[in-house]
């Protein structure tokens, strides 16, 4: 049976105000260094989402500063087929789709190169993220995912996975499961209108709905979290707050620790580039820390040194 590392795990994407992977404006080495020195206090496992300059710099800082992190390195895959079921627009020209296929091949090659070069830091690789679920705007057919995974498995020594919402694993991705070393699923009760007091049971059901189907395949949670703001797009505003995030986080950590389930919390820091321009867009507000690197309620007792100083205190 595959042995994966244990310990506190978190999803890390360090984009601050004015930065965006789409615009290729990346966090600086100094900004990444600040982030990693914050995170090293409580986490030892990081999940990265692409093989851009951002990932290169993260691995560089871990190595230079001799930080005690192990990384699940990911490849970002763009749409290779139109998805007319995407509510916010998953359709592209044929020329764009052809360009995306070429770029995905290049991204997979970067994944292979980085994973091999940093084989002491990268404990696993994820070939894509949420690329097969019904609502995705970067749809990749299962047959093509299998080809990407086979290519990576042939070239890297690390275990190989794919990160996806829990639903496709139940049926659609059965052919892909055979190719993977372990399954990585996402569970987001707040996106499915669950109250926080029902949330843990729902996440547990999501997890076991997949794990029970593949008893011989390790299953990890590669994303689980709770938003702290919403403009109502997909999440009721009254169902988001720092208090609710803290409740879900503590329940999630207690359960997954008791069952020995490797779980990456989504996510370290708020990311303003995500979603619509609306400042209350829920995609922007999943961090355990704000974009200014101040701890939200869930982290305040663990990071008192990062709390803003009160006047007169």
XYZ file of C-alpha atoms in Angstrom:
313
model
C 0.000 0.000 0.000
C 1.239 3.457 -0.896
C 2.618 5.431 2.066
C 1.848 9.153 1.869
C 3.311 11.676 4.294
C 1.369 12.789 7.350
C 1.008 16.187 8.967
C -0.885 19.429 8.601
C -1.460 20.241 4.925
C -2.613 23.410 3.174
C -3.244 24.705 -0.344
C -0.908 27.577 -1.173
C -1.230 30.124 -3.953
C 0.479 33.374 -3.058
C -1.104 35.897 -5.434
C -1.574 39.318 -3.836
C -3.259 42.502 -5.042
C -2.356 43.277 -8.635
C -0.997 39.766 -9.237
C -2.612 37.019 -11.286
C -1.574 33.760 -12.945
C -3.724 34.706 -15.932
C -1.707 37.919 -16.361
C 1.533 36.124 -15.460
C 2.208 38.641 -12.695
C 3.717 36.438 -10.007
C 4.564 36.921 -6.324
C 8.173 37.883 -5.783
C 10.728 35.675 -4.061
C 10.566 37.995 -1.034
C 6.755 37.723 -0.871
C 6.874 33.939 -1.152
C 9.565 33.816 1.521
C 7.316 35.834 3.856
C 4.429 33.452 3.193
C 6.390 30.263 3.716
C 7.921 31.503 6.955
C 4.385 32.203 8.180
C 3.109 28.795 7.130
C 6.038 26.759 8.457
C 4.862 27.422 12.012
C 1.788 25.208 11.568
C 2.077 23.214 8.310
C 4.583 20.877 6.693
C 2.724 19.851 3.529
C 1.890 22.291 0.723
C -0.229 21.890 -2.378
C 0.745 23.956 -5.442
C -1.470 24.397 -8.497
C 0.773 24.917 -11.505
C 4.343 24.744 -12.735
C 4.776 28.454 -13.428
C 7.422 30.807 -12.087
C 5.392 30.854 -8.864
C 6.027 27.146 -8.259
C 9.678 27.458 -9.228
C 10.136 30.242 -6.679
C 8.318 28.317 -3.940
C 10.596 25.318 -4.405
C 13.635 27.613 -4.572
C 12.772 29.277 -1.244
C 12.072 25.946 0.466
C 15.470 24.698 -0.632
C 17.493 27.859 0.092
C 15.901 28.430 3.495
C 15.944 24.723 4.368
C 12.272 24.826 5.316
C 10.574 21.653 6.502
C 8.004 21.407 3.710
C 7.023 18.622 1.357
C 5.050 19.584 -1.755
C 2.262 18.118 -3.850
C 3.083 19.769 -7.155
C 0.261 20.364 -9.631
C -0.118 21.048 -13.330
C -2.706 23.572 -14.510
C -4.596 22.233 -17.510
C -6.569 24.594 -19.773
C -9.737 23.610 -21.653
C -9.202 21.017 -24.378
C -12.917 20.792 -25.217
C -15.877 23.159 -24.954
C -18.123 22.678 -21.939
C -21.544 24.106 -22.688
C -22.669 23.213 -19.162
C -20.358 25.759 -17.535
C -22.537 28.565 -16.077
C -19.877 31.259 -16.532
C -18.676 30.386 -20.023
C -16.663 27.323 -20.923
C -16.651 27.733 -24.703
C -13.693 28.671 -26.884
C -12.735 28.901 -30.543
C -11.190 25.877 -32.198
C -7.945 27.828 -32.524
C -7.902 28.502 -28.786
C -8.590 24.873 -27.953
C -5.720 23.772 -30.207
C -3.431 26.265 -28.503
C -4.588 24.974 -25.104
C -3.735 21.396 -26.035
C -0.211 22.468 -26.960
C 0.135 24.518 -23.762
C -1.113 21.614 -21.657
C 1.522 19.371 -23.191
C 4.122 22.007 -22.302
C 2.746 22.322 -18.745
C 2.926 18.565 -18.271
C 6.531 18.672 -19.432
C 7.242 21.413 -16.869
C 5.604 19.246 -14.194
C 7.888 16.353 -15.089
C 10.972 18.561 -15.096
C 10.251 20.237 -11.748
C 9.249 16.980 -10.069
C 12.427 15.249 -11.179
C 14.662 18.199 -10.311
C 13.141 18.529 -6.828
C 12.456 14.883 -6.091
C 13.520 15.389 -2.473
C 10.893 18.120 -1.942
C 8.016 16.969 -4.177
C 6.277 13.952 -2.615
C 3.508 13.651 -5.237
C 2.306 15.229 -8.466
C -1.246 16.148 -9.458
C -2.007 16.143 -13.184
C -4.698 18.824 -13.241
C -7.411 20.267 -11.033
C -11.211 20.203 -11.451
C -10.905 19.598 -15.190
C -13.623 16.931 -15.622
C -16.515 18.079 -13.423
C -19.724 19.173 -15.168
C -19.367 22.882 -14.373
C -15.676 23.415 -15.153
C -14.506 26.114 -17.594
C -11.307 24.153 -18.343
C -12.743 20.839 -19.448
C -10.411 17.991 -20.384
C -11.936 14.693 -21.611
C -11.236 11.627 -19.484
C -9.435 9.907 -22.358
C -7.048 12.831 -22.646
C -6.546 12.884 -18.841
C -5.504 9.251 -19.032
C -2.896 10.120 -21.670
C -1.521 12.970 -19.546
C -1.322 10.731 -16.471
C 0.385 7.892 -18.321
C 2.968 10.290 -19.682
C 3.759 11.648 -16.215
C 3.846 8.226 -14.560
C 6.365 7.069 -17.144
C 8.686 9.994 -16.345
C 8.573 10.724 -12.589
C 9.341 8.616 -9.501
C 6.645 10.232 -7.334
C 3.083 8.945 -6.928
C 0.632 10.512 -9.392
C -2.893 11.791 -8.718
C -5.604 14.048 -10.134
C -7.604 16.519 -8.017
C -11.350 16.715 -8.565
C -14.734 17.306 -6.937
C -16.035 14.171 -5.220
C -18.897 13.589 -7.726
C -16.936 12.582 -10.888
C -14.981 9.996 -8.890
C -18.182 8.048 -8.249
C -18.629 6.962 -11.868
C -17.180 9.160 -14.615
C -13.539 8.812 -13.545
C -13.468 5.061 -12.965
C -11.223 4.518 -16.037
C -8.816 7.176 -14.750
C -8.661 5.707 -11.237
C -6.949 2.614 -12.646
C -4.063 4.812 -13.819
C -3.558 6.741 -10.566
C -1.551 5.944 -7.466
C -4.096 7.693 -5.250
C -7.324 9.697 -5.515
C -7.599 13.364 -4.498
C -11.101 14.724 -3.908
C -12.661 18.082 -3.029
C -15.533 18.624 -0.603
C -17.247 22.007 -0.145
C -20.463 21.853 1.884
C -20.874 25.639 1.785
C -21.056 25.569 -2.044
C -23.895 23.069 -1.688
C -25.919 25.240 0.707
C -25.156 23.202 3.807
C -25.352 24.794 7.248
C -22.105 24.599 9.207
C -23.636 22.168 11.690
C -24.404 19.752 8.843
C -21.118 20.396 7.070
C -18.859 17.813 8.660
C -21.340 14.991 8.156
C -21.689 16.077 4.536
C -17.928 16.107 3.988
C -17.675 12.705 5.634
C -20.374 11.380 3.298
C -18.582 12.905 0.283
C -15.331 11.223 1.268
C -16.770 7.778 1.963
C -18.918 7.860 -1.199
C -15.610 7.696 -3.081
C -13.378 5.740 -0.701
C -15.919 2.913 -0.407
C -15.800 2.383 -4.188
C -12.021 1.934 -4.294
C -10.963 0.041 -1.151
C -7.514 -0.673 -2.566
C -6.780 2.918 -3.603
C -5.693 5.599 -1.085
C -8.008 8.626 -1.026
C -6.957 12.049 0.231
C -8.869 15.319 0.530
C -7.021 17.799 -1.645
C -9.395 20.704 -0.941
C -11.831 21.468 1.866
C -12.615 24.865 3.344
C -15.153 27.559 4.158
C -15.515 31.036 2.626
C -15.635 34.107 4.866
C -17.484 36.471 2.470
C -19.975 36.161 -0.379
C -21.970 38.440 -2.665
C -24.583 35.711 -3.013
C -23.111 34.097 -6.132
C -23.397 30.426 -5.305
C -23.119 30.915 -1.546
C -25.625 32.669 0.721
C -23.905 35.656 2.387
C -25.332 34.700 5.799
C -23.582 31.323 5.468
C -20.119 32.901 5.333
C -18.097 34.406 8.172
C -14.854 33.968 10.041
C -16.794 32.323 12.878
C -18.269 29.700 10.528
C -14.876 29.106 8.909
C -13.351 28.460 12.325
C -16.093 26.000 13.291
C -15.765 23.990 10.071
C -11.966 24.008 10.204
C -11.812 22.658 13.748
C -14.414 19.959 13.022
C -12.635 18.970 9.796
C -9.231 18.724 11.456
C -10.549 16.662 14.355
C -12.292 14.166 12.054
C -9.521 13.755 9.477
C -6.845 13.436 12.170
C -8.860 10.742 13.932
C -9.262 8.753 10.692
C -5.753 9.418 9.374
C -6.980 11.152 6.198
C -4.425 13.440 4.574
C -6.336 16.715 4.105
C -5.251 19.925 2.399
C -7.174 22.892 3.790
C -8.264 25.409 1.188
C -6.535 27.786 1.454
C -3.672 29.714 3.034
C -4.330 33.316 1.894
C -7.184 35.234 0.260
C -6.608 35.763 -3.487
C -8.108 38.997 -4.940
C -7.558 37.965 -8.586
C -10.148 35.208 -8.439
C -13.706 35.328 -9.761
C -15.540 38.506 -10.714
C -14.396 42.097 -9.974
C -16.898 42.268 -7.090
C -14.824 42.545 -3.863
C -17.292 40.206 -2.112
C -16.987 37.516 -4.795
C -16.726 34.312 -2.705
C -13.800 32.953 -4.741
C -11.637 35.679 -3.209
C -12.318 34.789 0.443
C -11.206 31.266 1.331
C -7.925 32.092 3.067
C -7.182 31.335 6.690
C -5.303 34.626 6.402
C -6.342 37.826 4.646
C -4.506 39.096 1.579
C -2.592 41.351 4.010
C -1.327 38.234 5.802
C -3.371 38.910 8.931
C -4.832 35.800 10.602
C -8.574 35.328 10.423
C -10.344 34.157 13.562
C -9.431 30.494 13.045
C -5.696 31.337 13.153
C -5.589 34.219 15.648
C -4.718 32.120 18.695
C -1.995 30.376 16.701
C -0.542 33.604 15.247
C -0.902 36.379 17.860
C 2.276 38.002 16.518
C 0.518 38.714 13.207
C -2.475 40.448 14.735
C -2.694 44.174 13.820
C -1.610 46.465 16.627
C -4.415 48.442 18.215
C -3.893 52.165 18.800
C -3.267 52.858 22.480
C -2.538 49.223 23.247
